Amino acid sequence: MSEFEKTPLNKVIRGSKRATYDKAQINGILDSHFICYVPYIHGNTSIVIPTAYGRKGNQILVHGSNKNRMLLSLLDQDLASLTVSHLDGLVLARSVFHHSVNYRSVTVFGKAHLIEDRNEKMEALEIITENIIPGRWGEARIPSEKELNGTLVVAIDIDEASAKIRDVGANDEVADHDLDVWAGVLEIDTLPGKIVRNTDCKPGVPTPESVKNFNIQNHSTQSES
Amino acid sequence: MSEFEKTPLNKVIRGSKRATYDKAQINGILDSHFICYVPYIHGNTSIVIPTAYGRKGNQILVHGSNKNRMLLSLLDQDLASLTVSHLDGLVLARSVFHHSVNYRSVTVFGKAHLIEDRNEKMEALEIITENIIPGRWGEARIPSEKELNGTLVVAIDIDEASAKIRDVGANDEVADHDLDVWAGVLEIDTLPGKIVRNTDCKPGVPTPESVKNFNIQNHSTQSES
């Protein structure tokens, strides 16, 4: 199946013309970011925590300390969700009302499972690390058994998902087109910046390939409306 | 009071040495971003939605359509929360285990209130717009009464809050310092990108000051560990 089924849970109600349920497109958005926002129920409210992730097939993998409240709460919930979102630009219309942002956002719903098998945990940590910065797993010292034992790894099934994408120019009311107000998009770029070597880094160790090749480009090609 | 009280709700448990309750520092983080992540309880799960915001004193202001499920759910909850987070860099340690990210993150807890007064709504929309892109409110056509009536504006009290900040180099185990592995920080910059004028923009209308002056710089000064 190349599309997620529309259900009461994942169906986009507001701005439904920007919605997509296409699996390839949803996976494309998931695979081009590495921070997801995971909400969990806590008492009479819910709390959201940003955390690193990787994708393995139809699961999102996250990790943390054995005492991580967010992860432990997710495991207690019947259903987990998470959102991944790229901010691609500011949409500046002639009217304040039609101001918006361009973005690519995915929301995933599914059950959270504890990964207990030692090899599956190690593989999950490799997938998360490689999703953040490809090539780094092979450069760094991999986790020891003690470190593995101190790490909670959780897989969240991508049972239901939907995306919302806005990637066009400003859409003003026709009555406003004659106003002497500029309209357009100010793109926002997310880019690798300065490389800051640790002062305690062993002399002679060169900047690794993973760092030199790192590329984070958070916006899709943008067409005008 | 210059600090938020530590309570069971806002007290940072994991990585508490990176926590701060200082109001000026928390407001500084809130005022240097314009997208917050708002979780809400929905059935047996919670869902998180990224949305634009502005701050007015001890309230966070958000808005949406009159039928926005997230906003309506918040108004029904006893307590709302939201998180604002800047991703400042990748922290690359010699060991995979000590990899991390540099970030500045704030979580706010408080009651959500509907803003009904026409002038307060207009002021809230101005605060949100000016927080996204300073100067834009004075350039664009402000909301009509009809547009105001179609907009839900919600204020979330900043009753409790805490921040977590990581802004240092990699912290490896001493036993790993001799490994031939590079350690350091790869900063991530969020910057204004291309300016894409709407094809239907009236000829002769120049690029406005708000766009020319826009500055989004999402990382703090970074010192090495």
Tab-separated table of C-alpha atoms in Angstrom:
chain	number	residue	atom	x	y	z
A	1	MET	CA	0.000	0.000	0.000
A	2	SER	CA	1.474	3.304	-1.028
A	3	GLU	CA	-0.841	5.485	1.065
A	4	PHE	CA	-1.838	5.527	4.712
A	5	GLU	CA	-5.535	4.998	5.193
A	6	LYS	CA	-7.427	8.107	6.319
A	7	THR	CA	-8.802	7.471	9.789
A	8	PRO	CA	-10.455	9.688	12.413
A	9	LEU	CA	-6.997	9.942	14.000
A	10	ASN	CA	-4.703	10.921	11.125
A	11	LYS	CA	-7.159	12.707	8.847
A	12	VAL	CA	-6.188	16.349	8.359
A	13	ILE	CA	-9.245	18.557	8.912
A	14	ARG	CA	-7.854	22.098	8.810
A	15	GLY	CA	-6.159	22.999	5.521
A	16	SER	CA	-6.905	19.566	4.081
A	17	LYS	CA	-5.774	20.611	0.594
A	18	ARG	CA	-2.218	20.672	1.995
A	19	ALA	CA	-2.509	17.133	3.356
A	20	THR	CA	-0.871	14.022	1.986
A	21	TYR	CA	-1.054	10.386	3.035
A	22	ASP	CA	1.535	9.186	0.532
A	23	LYS	CA	4.020	6.852	2.217
A	24	ALA	CA	6.986	7.810	0.059
A	25	GLN	CA	6.413	11.502	0.699
A	26	ILE	CA	5.918	10.942	4.434
A	27	ASN	CA	9.068	8.823	4.667
A	28	GLY	CA	10.938	11.481	2.695
A	29	ILE	CA	10.045	14.104	5.306
A	30	LEU	CA	10.879	11.742	8.183
A	31	ASP	CA	14.240	10.839	6.635
A	32	SER	CA	15.305	14.443	6.069
A	33	HIS	CA	15.153	15.432	9.748
A	34	PHE	CA	16.523	13.962	12.964
A	35	ILE	CA	14.606	15.756	15.732
A	36	CYS	CA	11.031	14.751	16.484
A	37	TYR	CA	8.661	16.212	19.066
A	38	VAL	CA	7.088	13.548	21.259
A	39	PRO	CA	4.101	14.453	23.449
A	40	TYR	CA	3.132	12.358	26.432
A	41	ILE	CA	0.290	12.474	28.924
A	42	HIS	CA	1.343	13.603	32.391
A	43	GLY	CA	-1.346	14.058	35.033
A	44	ASN	CA	-3.956	16.490	33.748
A	45	THR	CA	-1.785	17.834	30.938
A	46	SER	CA	0.560	16.682	28.239
A	47	ILE	CA	4.200	17.600	27.821
A	48	VAL	CA	6.276	17.561	24.646
A	49	ILE	CA	9.962	16.716	24.433
A	50	PRO	CA	12.203	17.140	21.384
A	51	THR	CA	14.420	14.117	20.843
A	52	ALA	CA	16.639	12.555	18.180
A	53	TYR	CA	15.250	9.710	16.097
A	54	GLY	CA	15.880	7.370	13.216
A	55	ARG	CA	13.496	5.381	11.048
A	56	LYS	CA	13.636	1.620	10.471
A	57	GLY	CA	10.934	0.582	8.021
A	58	ASN	CA	7.608	1.366	9.645
A	59	GLN	CA	9.052	2.257	13.046
A	60	ILE	CA	10.511	5.413	14.539
A	61	LEU	CA	13.361	4.681	16.960
A	62	VAL	CA	14.116	6.935	19.927
A	63	HIS	CA	16.331	6.525	22.963
A	64	GLY	CA	17.196	7.999	26.319
A	65	SER	CA	18.239	7.172	29.840
A	66	ASN	CA	16.619	4.231	31.635
A	67	LYS	CA	14.756	6.763	33.782
A	68	ASN	CA	13.562	9.003	30.932
A	69	ARG	CA	10.030	9.978	31.961
A	70	MET	CA	8.868	10.671	28.428
A	71	LEU	CA	9.903	7.216	27.174
A	72	LEU	CA	8.493	5.421	30.214
A	73	SER	CA	5.208	7.318	29.823
A	74	LEU	CA	4.970	6.393	26.142
A	75	LEU	CA	5.382	2.732	26.993
A	76	ASP	CA	2.437	3.081	29.405
A	77	GLN	CA	0.173	4.763	26.849
A	78	ASP	CA	-2.121	2.738	24.589
A	79	LEU	CA	-1.047	4.937	21.734
A	80	ALA	CA	1.908	7.261	21.095
A	81	SER	CA	2.295	10.041	18.568
A	82	LEU	CA	5.090	12.270	17.357
A	83	THR	CA	5.571	15.159	14.985
A	84	VAL	CA	8.496	16.029	12.700
A	85	SER	CA	8.440	19.480	11.160
A	86	HIS	CA	10.681	21.475	8.818
A	87	LEU	CA	10.238	25.255	8.822
A	88	ASP	CA	10.972	26.291	5.234
A	89	GLY	CA	10.001	29.946	5.031
A	90	LEU	CA	7.860	32.886	6.063
A	91	VAL	CA	4.913	33.584	3.787
A	92	LEU	CA	4.274	37.317	3.728
A	93	ALA	CA	0.918	38.283	2.292
A	94	ARG	CA	-0.531	41.724	1.636
A	95	SER	CA	-2.958	41.087	4.503
A	96	VAL	CA	-1.835	40.014	7.983
A	97	PHE	CA	-4.626	37.423	7.908
A	98	HIS	CA	-3.046	35.497	5.037
A	99	HIS	CA	0.445	35.425	6.498
A	100	SER	CA	1.640	31.876	6.926
A	101	VAL	CA	4.736	29.712	6.946
A	102	ASN	CA	5.991	27.186	4.470
A	103	TYR	CA	6.676	23.867	6.126
A	104	ARG	CA	6.748	20.110	5.791
A	105	SER	CA	5.249	18.369	8.792
A	106	VAL	CA	4.438	14.728	9.567
A	107	THR	CA	2.437	13.310	12.447
A	108	VAL	CA	2.758	9.616	13.265
A	109	PHE	CA	0.510	7.489	15.484
A	110	GLY	CA	1.320	4.031	16.803
A	111	LYS	CA	2.145	1.819	19.752
A	112	ALA	CA	5.453	2.291	21.560
A	113	HIS	CA	7.504	-0.843	22.267
A	114	LEU	CA	10.541	-1.359	24.436
A	115	ILE	CA	13.467	-2.841	22.527
A	116	GLU	CA	15.182	-5.274	24.873
A	117	ASP	CA	17.289	-7.490	22.635
A	118	ARG	CA	20.931	-6.437	22.874
A	119	ASN	CA	21.589	-6.623	19.128
A	120	GLU	CA	18.377	-4.831	18.233
A	121	LYS	CA	19.292	-2.071	20.690
A	122	MET	CA	22.727	-1.714	19.142
A	123	GLU	CA	21.222	-1.604	15.651
A	124	ALA	CA	18.666	1.018	16.737
A	125	LEU	CA	21.407	3.241	18.155
A	126	GLU	CA	23.324	2.895	14.887
A	127	ILE	CA	20.223	3.888	12.897
A	128	ILE	CA	19.590	6.930	15.123
A	129	THR	CA	23.254	8.018	14.977
A	130	GLU	CA	23.485	7.575	11.215
A	131	ASN	CA	20.235	9.504	10.758
A	132	ILE	CA	21.708	12.465	12.638
A	133	ILE	CA	25.090	12.437	10.925
A	134	PRO	CA	25.826	9.778	8.315
A	135	GLY	CA	29.173	8.055	8.730
A	136	ARG	CA	29.615	8.883	12.411
A	137	TRP	CA	28.877	5.365	13.694
A	138	GLY	CA	31.959	4.026	11.934
A	139	GLU	CA	34.184	6.798	13.315
A	140	ALA	CA	33.302	6.786	17.016
A	141	ARG	CA	33.619	4.196	19.756
A	142	ILE	CA	30.392	2.174	19.741
A	143	PRO	CA	28.470	1.639	22.995
A	144	SER	CA	29.873	-0.718	25.612
A	145	GLU	CA	27.626	-3.320	27.263
A	146	LYS	CA	27.367	-1.060	30.316
A	147	GLU	CA	26.328	1.887	28.167
A	148	LEU	CA	23.794	-0.265	26.311
A	149	ASN	CA	22.339	-1.402	29.619
A	150	GLY	CA	21.947	2.214	30.696
A	151	THR	CA	20.050	3.140	27.563
A	152	LEU	CA	16.323	2.805	26.947
A	153	VAL	CA	15.473	2.231	23.295
A	154	VAL	CA	11.870	2.568	22.183
A	155	ALA	CA	10.297	1.839	18.798
A	156	ILE	CA	7.088	3.621	17.829
A	157	ASP	CA	5.074	1.907	15.098
A	158	ILE	CA	4.106	4.105	12.166
A	159	ASP	CA	0.590	2.677	12.129
A	160	GLU	CA	-1.120	5.845	10.983
A	161	ALA	CA	0.459	8.961	9.570
A	162	SER	CA	-0.279	12.078	7.608
A	163	ALA	CA	1.721	15.014	6.359
A	164	LYS	CA	0.958	18.640	5.715
A	165	ILE	CA	3.049	20.574	3.248
A	166	ARG	CA	2.871	24.243	2.332
A	167	ASP	CA	5.388	25.253	-0.324
A	168	VAL	CA	3.839	28.056	-2.341
A	169	GLY	CA	3.744	31.848	-2.342
A	170	ALA	CA	1.302	34.128	-0.563
A	171	ASN	CA	-2.397	33.637	-1.341
A	172	ASP	CA	-4.163	36.947	-0.845
A	173	GLU	CA	-7.770	37.921	-1.396
A	174	VAL	CA	-8.237	39.261	-4.922
A	175	ALA	CA	-9.510	42.531	-3.392
A	176	ASP	CA	-6.067	43.014	-1.794
A	177	HIS	CA	-4.001	42.475	-4.959
A	178	ASP	CA	-3.900	46.184	-5.727
A	179	LEU	CA	-2.521	47.188	-2.332
A	180	ASP	CA	0.973	48.679	-2.337
A	181	VAL	CA	2.195	45.887	-0.081
A	182	TRP	CA	4.961	43.457	-0.963
A	183	ALA	CA	3.996	39.778	-1.038
A	184	GLY	CA	6.282	36.803	-1.233
A	185	VAL	CA	8.243	34.198	0.662
A	186	LEU	CA	11.317	34.695	2.803
A	187	GLU	CA	12.947	31.293	2.830
A	188	ILE	CA	14.610	30.004	5.990
A	189	ASP	CA	17.740	27.928	5.611
A	190	THR	CA	19.087	25.468	8.136
A	191	LEU	CA	22.759	24.919	7.424
A	192	PRO	CA	25.902	23.455	8.964
A	193	GLY	CA	27.819	26.256	10.659
A	194	LYS	CA	31.137	26.595	12.412
A	195	ILE	CA	33.139	23.478	13.296
A	196	VAL	CA	34.433	23.844	16.864
A	197	ARG	CA	37.131	21.314	17.727
A	198	ASN	CA	37.231	20.241	21.384
A	199	THR	CA	40.240	21.746	23.156
A	200	ASP	CA	40.970	18.276	24.560
A	201	CYS	CA	40.850	16.596	21.134
A	202	LYS	CA	44.016	14.564	20.484
A	203	PRO	CA	46.475	16.534	18.344
A	204	GLY	CA	46.715	15.317	14.771
A	205	VAL	CA	43.237	13.820	14.622
A	206	PRO	CA	41.731	15.400	11.500
A	207	THR	CA	38.197	16.698	11.027
A	208	PRO	CA	36.289	13.534	10.046
A	209	GLU	CA	34.442	12.863	6.814
A	210	SER	CA	31.091	12.789	8.638
A	211	VAL	CA	31.559	16.412	9.683
A	212	LYS	CA	32.937	17.560	6.331
A	213	ASN	CA	30.088	15.879	4.432
A	214	PHE	CA	27.286	16.889	6.794
A	215	ASN	CA	24.458	18.514	4.944
A	216	ILE	CA	21.237	19.734	6.451
A	217	GLN	CA	19.012	21.563	4.072
A	218	ASN	CA	15.589	21.932	5.411
A	219	HIS	CA	13.587	23.295	2.573
A	220	SER	CA	12.083	21.774	-0.487
A	221	THR	CA	12.032	23.477	-3.872
A	222	GLN	CA	9.615	26.302	-3.679
A	223	SER	CA	7.311	27.414	-6.416
A	224	GLU	CA	5.314	30.606	-6.449
A	225	SER	CA	1.563	30.573	-6.181
B	1	MET	CA	10.759	37.323	41.564
B	2	SER	CA	13.559	36.645	39.123
B	3	GLU	CA	13.249	32.850	39.162
B	4	PHE	CA	10.390	30.427	38.648
B	5	GLU	CA	9.766	28.288	41.688
B	6	LYS	CA	10.802	24.654	41.259
B	7	THR	CA	7.692	22.493	41.460
B	8	PRO	CA	6.993	18.824	40.751
B	9	LEU	CA	5.802	19.951	37.318
B	10	ASN	CA	8.618	22.151	36.016
B	11	LYS	CA	11.581	20.688	37.897
B	12	VAL	CA	14.153	19.246	35.507
B	13	ILE	CA	15.122	15.751	36.639
B	14	ARG	CA	17.317	14.425	33.833
B	15	GLY	CA	20.439	16.519	33.190
B	16	SER	CA	19.530	18.910	35.989
B	17	LYS	CA	22.901	20.659	35.789
B	18	ARG	CA	21.753	22.095	32.445
B	19	ALA	CA	18.531	23.447	33.945
B	20	THR	CA	17.694	27.058	34.658
B	21	TYR	CA	14.663	28.695	36.226
B	22	ASP	CA	15.872	32.241	35.635
B	23	LYS	CA	13.055	34.361	34.214
B	24	ALA	CA	15.269	36.640	32.151
B	25	GLN	CA	17.019	33.672	30.552
B	26	ILE	CA	13.721	31.877	29.910
B	27	ASN	CA	12.162	34.994	28.373
B	28	GLY	CA	15.297	35.442	26.263
B	29	ILE	CA	14.832	31.973	24.765
B	30	LEU	CA	11.093	32.521	24.258
B	31	ASP	CA	11.686	35.882	22.581
B	32	SER	CA	14.291	34.563	20.145
B	33	HIS	CA	11.983	32.042	18.481
B	34	PHE	CA	8.503	32.199	16.991
B	35	ILE	CA	7.430	28.553	16.652
B	36	CYS	CA	6.317	26.646	19.734
B	37	TYR	CA	5.187	23.035	19.985
B	38	VAL	CA	1.868	22.660	21.785
B	39	PRO	CA	0.731	19.205	22.943
B	40	TYR	CA	-2.886	18.455	23.701
B	41	ILE	CA	-4.725	15.431	25.021
B	42	HIS	CA	-6.818	13.649	22.405
B	43	GLY	CA	-8.585	10.441	23.383
B	44	ASN	CA	-6.026	7.961	24.703
B	45	THR	CA	-3.018	9.826	23.307
B	46	SER	CA	-1.628	13.307	22.974
B	47	ILE	CA	-0.828	15.150	19.769
B	48	VAL	CA	1.623	17.988	19.270
B	49	ILE	CA	1.189	20.861	16.828
B	50	PRO	CA	3.826	23.446	15.912
B	51	THR	CA	2.378	26.945	15.824
B	52	ALA	CA	3.494	30.576	15.763
B	53	TYR	CA	3.455	32.536	18.997
B	54	GLY	CA	4.325	35.812	20.662
B	55	ARG	CA	4.886	36.682	24.307
B	56	LYS	CA	3.068	39.392	26.247
B	57	GLY	CA	4.464	39.610	29.775
B	58	ASN	CA	3.706	36.310	31.464
B	59	GLN	CA	1.518	34.943	28.683
B	60	ILE	CA	2.210	33.117	25.431
B	61	LEU	CA	-0.216	34.111	22.685
B	62	VAL	CA	-1.236	31.692	19.926
B	63	HIS	CA	-3.967	31.795	17.304
B	64	GLY	CA	-5.767	29.742	14.708
B	65	SER	CA	-9.091	29.169	13.040
B	66	ASN	CA	-12.249	29.146	15.152
B	67	LYS	CA	-12.417	25.376	14.625
B	68	ASN	CA	-8.740	24.651	15.473
B	69	ARG	CA	-8.887	21.399	17.441
B	70	MET	CA	-5.620	21.999	19.264
B	71	LEU	CA	-6.740	25.395	20.587
B	72	LEU	CA	-10.207	24.169	21.522
B	73	SER	CA	-8.684	21.174	23.337
B	74	LEU	CA	-6.293	23.430	25.277
B	75	LEU	CA	-9.211	25.542	26.462
B	76	ASP	CA	-10.847	22.356	27.774
B	77	GLN	CA	-7.746	21.182	29.638
B	78	ASP	CA	-7.097	22.185	33.254
B	79	LEU	CA	-3.519	22.867	32.326
B	80	ALA	CA	-1.684	23.522	29.076
B	81	SER	CA	2.016	23.274	28.276
B	82	LEU	CA	4.257	24.170	25.381
B	83	THR	CA	7.881	23.825	24.400
B	84	VAL	CA	10.156	26.172	22.455
B	85	SER	CA	13.471	24.751	21.333
B	86	HIS	CA	16.481	26.007	19.395
B	87	LEU	CA	18.783	23.382	17.874
B	88	ASP	CA	22.247	24.949	18.037
B	89	GLY	CA	24.644	22.175	17.085
B	90	LEU	CA	25.649	18.529	16.960
B	91	VAL	CA	27.959	17.442	19.769
B	92	LEU	CA	30.278	14.754	18.451
B	93	ALA	CA	32.084	12.829	21.149
B	94	ARG	CA	34.716	10.118	20.834
B	95	SER	CA	32.108	7.625	22.071
B	96	VAL	CA	28.677	7.264	20.485
B	97	PHE	CA	27.233	7.232	24.005
B	98	HIS	CA	28.306	10.809	24.707
B	99	HIS	CA	27.028	12.245	21.455
B	100	SER	CA	24.507	14.981	22.111
B	101	VAL	CA	23.111	18.191	20.711
B	102	ASN	CA	23.518	21.753	21.827
B	103	TYR	CA	20.181	23.417	22.329
B	104	ARG	CA	18.167	25.973	24.253
B	105	SER	CA	14.762	24.678	25.248
B	106	VAL	CA	11.959	26.084	27.422
B	107	THR	CA	8.854	24.341	28.702
B	108	VAL	CA	5.965	26.435	29.967
B	109	PHE	CA	2.960	25.305	32.020
B	110	GLY	CA	-0.204	27.294	32.644
B	111	LYS	CA	-3.905	27.719	32.035
B	112	ALA	CA	-5.140	28.540	28.531
B	113	HIS	CA	-7.664	31.382	28.192
B	114	LEU	CA	-9.766	32.477	25.268
B	115	ILE	CA	-9.216	36.125	24.356
B	116	GLU	CA	-12.595	37.533	23.381
B	117	ASP	CA	-12.210	41.299	23.574
B	118	ARG	CA	-11.855	42.732	20.076
B	119	ASN	CA	-8.993	45.093	20.956
B	120	GLU	CA	-7.118	42.459	22.945
B	121	LYS	CA	-7.417	40.073	19.992
B	122	MET	CA	-6.063	42.707	17.620
B	123	GLU	CA	-3.181	43.452	20.000
B	124	ALA	CA	-2.395	39.724	20.349
B	125	LEU	CA	-2.243	39.290	16.573
B	126	GLU	CA	0.097	42.281	16.370
B	127	ILE	CA	2.361	40.757	19.039
B	128	ILE	CA	2.444	37.384	17.263
B	129	THR	CA	3.128	38.977	13.857
B	130	GLU	CA	5.851	41.264	15.215
B	131	ASN	CA	7.465	38.314	17.008
B	132	ILE	CA	7.726	36.423	13.711
B	133	ILE	CA	8.994	39.328	11.631
B	134	PRO	CA	9.437	42.718	13.274
B	135	GLY	CA	7.973	45.618	11.327
B	136	ARG	CA	5.536	43.565	9.266
B	137	TRP	CA	2.408	44.662	11.144
B	138	GLY	CA	2.932	48.243	9.960
B	139	GLU	CA	3.458	47.178	6.348
B	140	ALA	CA	0.530	44.821	5.749
B	141	ARG	CA	-3.226	45.302	5.820
B	142	ILE	CA	-4.364	44.602	9.378
B	143	PRO	CA	-7.233	42.183	10.043
B	144	SER	CA	-10.796	43.226	9.176
B	145	GLU	CA	-13.600	42.674	11.673
B	146	LYS	CA	-14.667	39.613	9.690
B	147	GLU	CA	-11.150	38.174	9.805
B	148	LEU	CA	-10.912	38.905	13.549
B	149	ASN	CA	-14.210	37.103	14.100
B	150	GLY	CA	-12.862	34.080	12.235
B	151	THR	CA	-9.749	33.884	14.406
B	152	LEU	CA	-9.388	32.152	17.752
B	153	VAL	CA	-6.795	33.801	19.988
B	154	VAL	CA	-5.617	31.947	23.075
B	155	ALA	CA	-3.332	33.120	25.872
B	156	ILE	CA	-1.401	30.536	27.883
B	157	ASP	CA	-0.225	31.731	31.289
B	158	ILE	CA	3.453	31.224	32.009
B	159	ASP	CA	2.714	30.015	35.536
B	160	GLU	CA	5.587	27.564	35.721
B	161	ALA	CA	8.565	27.277	33.427
B	162	SER	CA	12.040	25.853	33.166
B	163	ALA	CA	14.759	25.840	30.567
B	164	LYS	CA	17.493	23.432	29.613
B	165	ILE	CA	20.567	24.703	27.852
B	166	ARG	CA	23.515	22.768	26.493
B	167	ASP	CA	26.191	24.973	24.932
B	168	VAL	CA	29.524	23.258	25.491
B	169	GLY	CA	31.830	20.849	23.685
B	170	ALA	CA	31.849	17.064	23.887
B	171	ASN	CA	32.245	15.514	27.339
B	172	ASP	CA	33.907	12.140	26.952
B	173	GLU	CA	35.006	9.618	29.534
B	174	VAL	CA	38.641	10.249	30.486
B	175	ALA	CA	39.430	6.693	29.353
B	176	ASP	CA	38.370	7.671	25.817
B	177	HIS	CA	40.505	10.807	25.524
B	178	ASP	CA	43.364	8.946	23.881
B	179	LEU	CA	41.236	7.475	21.098
B	180	ASP	CA	42.053	8.647	17.592
B	181	VAL	CA	38.548	10.018	17.210
B	182	TRP	CA	37.715	13.653	16.529
B	183	ALA	CA	35.565	15.397	19.134
B	184	GLY	CA	33.869	18.736	18.860
B	185	VAL	CA	30.739	20.618	17.916
B	186	LEU	CA	29.266	21.114	14.475
B	187	GLU	CA	27.134	24.196	14.843
B	188	ILE	CA	23.804	24.450	13.039
B	189	ASP	CA	22.766	27.841	11.715
B	190	THR	CA	19.236	28.935	10.967
B	191	LEU	CA	19.394	31.866	8.574
B	192	PRO	CA	17.207	33.919	6.264
B	193	GLY	CA	17.506	32.494	2.754
B	194	LYS	CA	16.233	33.431	-0.670
B	195	ILE	CA	13.593	36.156	-1.034
B	196	VAL	CA	10.935	34.947	-3.506
B	197	ARG	CA	8.643	37.730	-4.697
B	198	ASN	CA	5.086	36.658	-5.529
B	199	THR	CA	4.518	36.664	-9.297
B	200	ASP	CA	1.287	38.581	-8.667
B	201	CYS	CA	2.988	41.247	-6.527
B	202	LYS	CA	2.188	44.745	-7.811
B	203	PRO	CA	5.022	46.074	-9.998
B	204	GLY	CA	7.141	48.741	-8.346
B	205	VAL	CA	6.441	47.643	-4.766
B	206	PRO	CA	9.908	47.290	-3.251
B	207	THR	CA	11.161	44.560	-0.923
B	208	PRO	CA	10.068	45.869	2.498
B	209	GLU	CA	12.278	46.764	5.438
B	210	SER	CA	10.880	43.876	7.494
B	211	VAL	CA	12.235	41.385	4.964
B	212	LYS	CA	15.563	43.163	4.474
B	213	ASN	CA	16.120	43.405	8.241
B	214	PHE	CA	14.934	39.914	9.146
B	215	ASN	CA	17.440	38.086	11.260
B	216	ILE	CA	17.054	34.638	12.697
B	217	GLN	CA	20.105	33.325	14.416
B	218	ASN	CA	19.353	30.352	16.496
B	219	HIS	CA	22.512	29.690	18.382
B	220	SER	CA	24.051	31.230	21.414
B	221	THR	CA	27.753	31.832	21.818
B	222	GLN	CA	29.411	28.528	22.273
B	223	SER	CA	32.322	27.794	24.523
B	224	GLU	CA	34.319	24.607	24.567
B	225	SER	CA	34.100	22.254	27.484
